[in-house]
Short mmCIF file of C-alpha atoms in Angstrom, two decimals:
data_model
loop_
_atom_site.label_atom_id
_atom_site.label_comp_id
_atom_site.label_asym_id
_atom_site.label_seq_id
_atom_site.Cartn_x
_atom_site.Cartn_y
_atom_site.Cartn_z
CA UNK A 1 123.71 68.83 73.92
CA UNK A 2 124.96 70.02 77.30
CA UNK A 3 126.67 72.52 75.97
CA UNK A 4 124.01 73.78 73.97
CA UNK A 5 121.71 73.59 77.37
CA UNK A 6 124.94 75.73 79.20
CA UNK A 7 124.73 78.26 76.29
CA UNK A 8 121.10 78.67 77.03
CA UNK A 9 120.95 78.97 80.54
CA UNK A 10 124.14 81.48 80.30
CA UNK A 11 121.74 83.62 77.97
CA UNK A 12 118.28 83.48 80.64
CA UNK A 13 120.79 84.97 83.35
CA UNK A 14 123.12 88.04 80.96
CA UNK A 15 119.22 88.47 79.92
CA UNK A 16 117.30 88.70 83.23
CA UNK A 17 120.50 90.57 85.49
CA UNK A 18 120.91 93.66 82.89
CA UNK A 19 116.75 93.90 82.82
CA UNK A 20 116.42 93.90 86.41
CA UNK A 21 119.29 96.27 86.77
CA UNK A 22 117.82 98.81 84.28
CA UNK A 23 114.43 98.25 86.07
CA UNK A 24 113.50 101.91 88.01
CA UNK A 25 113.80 102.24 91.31
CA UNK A 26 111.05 104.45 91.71
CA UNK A 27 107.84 102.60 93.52
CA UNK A 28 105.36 104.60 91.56
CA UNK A 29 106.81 104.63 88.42
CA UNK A 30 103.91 102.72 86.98
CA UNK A 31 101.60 105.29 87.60
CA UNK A 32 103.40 107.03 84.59
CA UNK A 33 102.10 104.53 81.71
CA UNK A 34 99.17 106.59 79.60
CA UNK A 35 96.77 103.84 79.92
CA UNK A 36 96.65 103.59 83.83
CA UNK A 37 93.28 104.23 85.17
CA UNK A 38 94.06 103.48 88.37
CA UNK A 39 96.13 105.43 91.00
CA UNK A 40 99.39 102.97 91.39
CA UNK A 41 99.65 104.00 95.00
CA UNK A 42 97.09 101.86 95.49
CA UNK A 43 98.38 98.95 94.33
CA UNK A 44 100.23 96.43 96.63
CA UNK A 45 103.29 94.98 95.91
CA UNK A 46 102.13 91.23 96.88
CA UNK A 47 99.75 91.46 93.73
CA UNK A 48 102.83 90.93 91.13
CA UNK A 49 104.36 87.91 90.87
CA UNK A 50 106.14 85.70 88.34
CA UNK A 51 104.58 83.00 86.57
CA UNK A 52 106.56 81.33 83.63
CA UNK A 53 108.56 84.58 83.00
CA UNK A 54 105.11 86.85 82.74
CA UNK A 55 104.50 89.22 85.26
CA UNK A 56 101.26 88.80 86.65
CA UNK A 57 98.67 90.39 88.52
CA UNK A 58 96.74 88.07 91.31
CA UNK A 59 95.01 91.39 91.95
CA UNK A 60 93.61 93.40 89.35
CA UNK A 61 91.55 95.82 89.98
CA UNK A 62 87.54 96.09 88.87
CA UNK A 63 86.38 98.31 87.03
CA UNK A 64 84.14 100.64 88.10
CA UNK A 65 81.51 101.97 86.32
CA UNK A 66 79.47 105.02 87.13
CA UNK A 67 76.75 105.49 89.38
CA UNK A 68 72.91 105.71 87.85
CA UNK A 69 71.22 108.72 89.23
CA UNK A 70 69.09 107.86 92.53
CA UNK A 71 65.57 105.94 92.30
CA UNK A 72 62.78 107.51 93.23
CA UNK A 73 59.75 104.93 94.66
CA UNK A 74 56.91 106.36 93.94
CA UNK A 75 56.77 107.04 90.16
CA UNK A 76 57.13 104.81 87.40
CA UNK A 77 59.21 106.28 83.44
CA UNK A 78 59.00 105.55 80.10
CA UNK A 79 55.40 104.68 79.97
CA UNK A 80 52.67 106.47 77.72
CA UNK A 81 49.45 105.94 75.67
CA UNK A 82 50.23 102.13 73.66
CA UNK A 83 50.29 102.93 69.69
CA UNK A 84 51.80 101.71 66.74
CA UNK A 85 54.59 103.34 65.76
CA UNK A 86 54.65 103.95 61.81
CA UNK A 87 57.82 106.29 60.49
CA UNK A 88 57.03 109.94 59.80
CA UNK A 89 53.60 110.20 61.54
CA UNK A 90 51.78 112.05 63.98
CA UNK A 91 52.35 110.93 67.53
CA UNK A 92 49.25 110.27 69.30
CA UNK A 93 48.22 112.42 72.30
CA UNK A 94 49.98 110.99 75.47
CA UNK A 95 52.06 108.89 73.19
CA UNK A 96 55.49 110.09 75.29
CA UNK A 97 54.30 111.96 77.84
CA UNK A 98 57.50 113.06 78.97
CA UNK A 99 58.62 115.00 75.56
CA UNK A 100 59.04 119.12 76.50
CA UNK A 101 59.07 121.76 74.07
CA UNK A 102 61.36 124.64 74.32
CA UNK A 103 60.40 127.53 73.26
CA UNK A 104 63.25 131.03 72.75
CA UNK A 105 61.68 134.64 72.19
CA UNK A 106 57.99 132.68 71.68
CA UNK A 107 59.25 130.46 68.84
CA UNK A 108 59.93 126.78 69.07
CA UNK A 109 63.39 126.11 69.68
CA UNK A 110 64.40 122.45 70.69
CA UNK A 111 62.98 119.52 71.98
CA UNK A 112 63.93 117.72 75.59
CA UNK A 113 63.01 114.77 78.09
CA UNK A 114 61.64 115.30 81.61
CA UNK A 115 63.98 113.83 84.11
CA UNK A 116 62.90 114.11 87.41
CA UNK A 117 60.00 116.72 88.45
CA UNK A 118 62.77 119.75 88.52
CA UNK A 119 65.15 118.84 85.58
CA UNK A 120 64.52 118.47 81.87
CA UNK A 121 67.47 116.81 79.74
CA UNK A 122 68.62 118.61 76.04
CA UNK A 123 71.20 119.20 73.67
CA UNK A 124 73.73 121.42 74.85
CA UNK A 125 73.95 123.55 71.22
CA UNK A 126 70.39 124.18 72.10
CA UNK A 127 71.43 126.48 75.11
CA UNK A 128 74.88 127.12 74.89
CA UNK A 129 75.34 131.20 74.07
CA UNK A 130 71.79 132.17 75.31
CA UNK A 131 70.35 133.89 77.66
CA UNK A 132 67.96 131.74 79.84
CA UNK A 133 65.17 134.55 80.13
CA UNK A 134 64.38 133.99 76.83
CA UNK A 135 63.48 130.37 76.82
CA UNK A 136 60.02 129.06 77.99
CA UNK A 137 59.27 125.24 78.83
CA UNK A 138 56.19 123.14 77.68
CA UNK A 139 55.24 119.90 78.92
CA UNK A 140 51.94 118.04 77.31
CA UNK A 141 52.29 120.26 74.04
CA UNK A 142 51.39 118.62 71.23
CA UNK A 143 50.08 121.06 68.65
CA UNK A 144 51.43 124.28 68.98
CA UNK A 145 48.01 125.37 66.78
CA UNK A 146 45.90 125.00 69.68
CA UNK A 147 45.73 125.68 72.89
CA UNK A 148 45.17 123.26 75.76
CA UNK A 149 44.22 123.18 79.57
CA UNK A 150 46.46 119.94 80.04
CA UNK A 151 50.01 121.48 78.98
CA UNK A 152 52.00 122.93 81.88
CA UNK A 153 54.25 125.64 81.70
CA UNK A 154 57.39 126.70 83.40
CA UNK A 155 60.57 128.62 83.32
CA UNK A 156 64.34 128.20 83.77
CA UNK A 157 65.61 128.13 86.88
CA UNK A 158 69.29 127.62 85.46
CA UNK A 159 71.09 124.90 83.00
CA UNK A 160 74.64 123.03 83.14
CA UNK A 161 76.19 122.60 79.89
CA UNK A 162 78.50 119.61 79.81
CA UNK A 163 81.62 120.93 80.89
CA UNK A 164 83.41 119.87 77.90
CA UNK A 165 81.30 120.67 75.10
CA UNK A 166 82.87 121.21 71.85
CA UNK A 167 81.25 124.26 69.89
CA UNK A 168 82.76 122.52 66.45
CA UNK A 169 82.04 118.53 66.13
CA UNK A 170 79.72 119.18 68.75
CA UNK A 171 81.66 116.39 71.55
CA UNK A 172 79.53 116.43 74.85
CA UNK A 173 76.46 117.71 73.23
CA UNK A 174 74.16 117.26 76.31
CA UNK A 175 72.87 119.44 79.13
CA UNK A 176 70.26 119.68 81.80
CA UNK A 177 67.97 122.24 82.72
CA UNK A 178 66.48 122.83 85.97
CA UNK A 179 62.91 124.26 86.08
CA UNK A 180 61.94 126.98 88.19
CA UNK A 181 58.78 124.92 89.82
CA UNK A 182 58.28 121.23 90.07
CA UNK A 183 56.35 119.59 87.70
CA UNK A 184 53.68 116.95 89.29
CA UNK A 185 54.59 113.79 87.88
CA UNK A 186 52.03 110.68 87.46
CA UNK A 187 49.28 110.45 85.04
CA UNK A 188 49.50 112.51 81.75
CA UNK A 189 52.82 113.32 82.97
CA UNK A 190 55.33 110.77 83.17
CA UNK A 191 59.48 111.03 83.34
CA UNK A 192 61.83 109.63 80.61
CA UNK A 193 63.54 106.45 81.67
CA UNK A 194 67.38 106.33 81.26
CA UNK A 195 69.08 102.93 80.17
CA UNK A 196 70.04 100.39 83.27
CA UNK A 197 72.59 99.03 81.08
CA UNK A 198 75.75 101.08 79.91
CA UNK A 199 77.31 98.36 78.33
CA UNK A 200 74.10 97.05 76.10
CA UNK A 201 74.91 97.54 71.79
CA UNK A 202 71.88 98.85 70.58
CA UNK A 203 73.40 98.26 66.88
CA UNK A 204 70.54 97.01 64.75
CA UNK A 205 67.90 98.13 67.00
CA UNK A 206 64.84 100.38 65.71
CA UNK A 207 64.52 103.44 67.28
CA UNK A 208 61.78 105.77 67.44
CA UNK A 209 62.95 110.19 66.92
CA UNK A 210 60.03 112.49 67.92
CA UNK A 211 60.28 116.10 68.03
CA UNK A 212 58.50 119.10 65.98
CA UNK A 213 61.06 119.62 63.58
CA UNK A 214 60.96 120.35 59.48
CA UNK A 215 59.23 118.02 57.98
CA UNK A 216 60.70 118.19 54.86
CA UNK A 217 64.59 119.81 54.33
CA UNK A 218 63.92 123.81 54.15
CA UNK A 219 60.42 123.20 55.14
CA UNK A 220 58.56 124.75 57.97
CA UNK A 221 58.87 123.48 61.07
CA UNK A 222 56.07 120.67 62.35
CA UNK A 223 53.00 122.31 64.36
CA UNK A 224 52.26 118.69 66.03
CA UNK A 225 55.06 116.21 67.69
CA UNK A 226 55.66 114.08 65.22
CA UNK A 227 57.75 110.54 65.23
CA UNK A 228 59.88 108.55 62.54
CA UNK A 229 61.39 104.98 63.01
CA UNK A 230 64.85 104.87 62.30
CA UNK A 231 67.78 102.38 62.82
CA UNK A 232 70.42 102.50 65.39
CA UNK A 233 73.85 102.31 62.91
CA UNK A 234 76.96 100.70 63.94
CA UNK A 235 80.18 102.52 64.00
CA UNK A 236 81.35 100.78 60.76
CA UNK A 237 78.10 102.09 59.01
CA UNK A 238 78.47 105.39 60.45
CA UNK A 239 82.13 105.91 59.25
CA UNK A 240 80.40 105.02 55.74
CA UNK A 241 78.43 108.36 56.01
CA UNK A 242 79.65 111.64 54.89
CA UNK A 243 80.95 112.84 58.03
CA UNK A 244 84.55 113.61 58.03
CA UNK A 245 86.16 111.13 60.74
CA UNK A 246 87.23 113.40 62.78
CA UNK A 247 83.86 115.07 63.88
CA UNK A 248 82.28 111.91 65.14
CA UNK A 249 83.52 110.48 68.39
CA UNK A 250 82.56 107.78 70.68
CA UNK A 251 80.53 110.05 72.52
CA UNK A 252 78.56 109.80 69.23
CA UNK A 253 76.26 107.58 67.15
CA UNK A 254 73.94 107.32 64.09
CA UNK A 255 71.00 106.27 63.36
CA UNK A 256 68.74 106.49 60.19
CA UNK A 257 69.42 105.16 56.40
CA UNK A 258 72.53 105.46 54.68
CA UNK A 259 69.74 106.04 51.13
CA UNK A 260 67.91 108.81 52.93
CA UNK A 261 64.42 107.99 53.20
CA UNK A 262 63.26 109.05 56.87
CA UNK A 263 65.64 111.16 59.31
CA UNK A 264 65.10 113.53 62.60
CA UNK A 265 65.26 117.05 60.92
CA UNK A 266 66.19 120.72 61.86
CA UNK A 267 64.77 121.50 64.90
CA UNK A 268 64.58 118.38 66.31
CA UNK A 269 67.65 118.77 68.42
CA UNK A 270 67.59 117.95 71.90
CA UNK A 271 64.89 115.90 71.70
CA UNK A 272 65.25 111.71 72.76
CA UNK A 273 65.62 108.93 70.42
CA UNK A 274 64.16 106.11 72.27
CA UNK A 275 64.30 101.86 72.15
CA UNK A 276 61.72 99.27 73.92
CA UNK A 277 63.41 98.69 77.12
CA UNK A 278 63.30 95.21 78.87
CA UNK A 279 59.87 95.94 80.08
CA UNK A 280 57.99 97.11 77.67
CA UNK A 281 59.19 100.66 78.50
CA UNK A 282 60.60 103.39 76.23
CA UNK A 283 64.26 104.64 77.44
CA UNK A 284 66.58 107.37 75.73
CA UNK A 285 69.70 106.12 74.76
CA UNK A 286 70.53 109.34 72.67
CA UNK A 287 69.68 112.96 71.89
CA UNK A 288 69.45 114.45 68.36
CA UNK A 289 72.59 116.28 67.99
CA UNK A 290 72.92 116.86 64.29
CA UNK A 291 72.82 116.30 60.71
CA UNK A 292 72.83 117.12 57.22
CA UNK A 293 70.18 118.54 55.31
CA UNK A 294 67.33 116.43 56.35
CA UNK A 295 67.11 112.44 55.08
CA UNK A 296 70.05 113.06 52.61
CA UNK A 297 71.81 109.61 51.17
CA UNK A 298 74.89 109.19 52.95
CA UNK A 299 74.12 111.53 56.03
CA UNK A 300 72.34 109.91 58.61
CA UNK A 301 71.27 111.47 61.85
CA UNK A 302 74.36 111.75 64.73
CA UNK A 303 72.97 111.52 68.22
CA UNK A 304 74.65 111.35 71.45
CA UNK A 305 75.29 108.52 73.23
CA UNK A 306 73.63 108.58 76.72
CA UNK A 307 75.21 105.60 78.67
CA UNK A 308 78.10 107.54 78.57
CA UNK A 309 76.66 110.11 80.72
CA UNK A 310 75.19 108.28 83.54
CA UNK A 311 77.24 109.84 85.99
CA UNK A 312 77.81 113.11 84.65
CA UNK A 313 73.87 113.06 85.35
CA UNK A 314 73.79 111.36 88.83
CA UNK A 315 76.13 114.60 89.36
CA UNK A 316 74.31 117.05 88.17
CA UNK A 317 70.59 116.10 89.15
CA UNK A 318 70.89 117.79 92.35
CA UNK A 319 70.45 114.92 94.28
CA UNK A 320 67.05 114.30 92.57
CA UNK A 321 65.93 110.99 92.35
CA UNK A 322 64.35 109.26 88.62
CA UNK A 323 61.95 107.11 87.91
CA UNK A 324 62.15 103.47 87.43
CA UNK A 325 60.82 101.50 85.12
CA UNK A 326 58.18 99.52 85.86
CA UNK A 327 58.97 95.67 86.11
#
């Protein structure tokens, strides 16, 4: 027995004096491991010790999410005329009083969300290559057949595509647009709340896509803003669809049936997909990206996925505040 206990300690110290000795001697060698997302300089040495054998860290460092944009006080989001929402059906006037139409060369282009008073948030492919002279912006449209006192109109001031958008799988598919003119907000006009909290799984949850897309796949496009209920897909569910694996990304999600039935539809895009928040409130958690065809089996709708963008927006708001929800 003791000299099976000598062998054993003999074994702990070869072991332990050629690792230490092979160990670099550079202090901020650590800051070379792919997954650090923290700058090593900042580390202390006192927050390593030894514990058993493990190295551990006494200290480890929080993680830090983004900022939310700033809060405004005097405005509440999310909040519009109190319907039932029944898939593929007319949206009642007021219904989501911050839903803009975009309109290119006098024809309806994409849908959007009204951020703040100045800023209206889209799909990037719905600007990206265009020249902004040529787009118009609606706000309390809802039948492009008639005309209306209530519907406010303004122009583009200038946009910011997400820096890295991706032309082919369509990565980073978001963008704001600032309006030339403030838009009063309060009343028939009311800002689009963003989700307070980026870590919430909205798997399972039913969603509501409006917009004045097709109505049917090579149909004409919708005169009035229409909405369809549709269910937010997990990631397992999504890699079920059609989609070759390497267009989606976690920037990404689906929503809609994996059989068809109801989906957002060509010319849609940019528009919000929206859940009941906390308070009764509507919040966009994505923005209708693409698809194929229009309710085809296998091919639901891919949206992106807003809490990821929470500070990319905070950043490029302008220092504009948004509205809360009310609580």
């Amino acid at each position: 027995m003791r000299v099976f206990v000598f062998c054993a300690v003999l074994f702990v110290c070869f072991f332990t004096f050629f690792n230490v000795n092979s160990l670099p001697r550079n202090k901020n060698s650590w800051a070379d491991k792919p997954f650090d997302f923290y700058n090593s300089s900042a580390r202390s040495n006192n927050d390593l010790t030894i514990d058993d054998g493990f190295i551990v860290n006494t200290n480890p460092p929080k993680i830090a999410y983004p900022k939310m944009p700033n809060m405004c006080s005097n405005c509440i989001c999310g909040v519009g005329r109190k319907t039932r929402i029944v898939g593929g059906t007319i949206a009642t006037i007021g219904e989501f009083p911050w839903m803009i139409a975009m309109s290119k060369h006098g024809q309806f282009h994409c849908g959007g969300s009204l951020l703040t008073k100045r800023h209206v948030l889209t799909a990037a492919h719905c600007l990206e290559g265009f020249d902004k002279r040529h787009f118009e912006i609606f706000i309390g449209k809802q039948d492009f057949d008639k005309s209306s006192s209530a519907v406010i109109h303004r122009r583009i001031k200038s946009w910011t595509v997400h820096e890295d958008f991706n032309t082919y799988n369509l990565d980073n598919d978001i963008a704001v647009i600032e309006l030339d003119r403030s838009i009063p907000v309060g009343g028939a006009i009311r800002t689009a709340c963003l989700p307070e909290n980026r870590a919430i799984d909205y798997t399972g949850s039913l969603a509501t896509a409006i917009g004045w897309g097709r109505t049917t796949e090579g149909g004409d496009v919708s005169s009035t803003l229409r909405k369809v209920e549709l269910p937010v897909l997990s990631d397992e569910e999504c890699d079920e669809a059609g989609y070759q694996k390497s267009r989606r990304t976690t920037n990404m999600f689906c929503a809609g049936y994996l059989e068809g039935k109801r989906d957002a539809c060509s010319g849609d895009s940019g528009g919000p997909l929206l859940v009941e928040g906390p308070y009764g409130h509507l919040e966009v958690i994505g923005i209708t990206s693409f698809g194929r065809g229009c309710a085809r089996p296998r091919y639901p709708g891919v949206y992106t996925k807003l809490t990821n963008y929470l500070g990319w927006l905070r950043d490029n708001l302008n220092g504009e505040c948004i509205c809360p929800p009310a609580k």
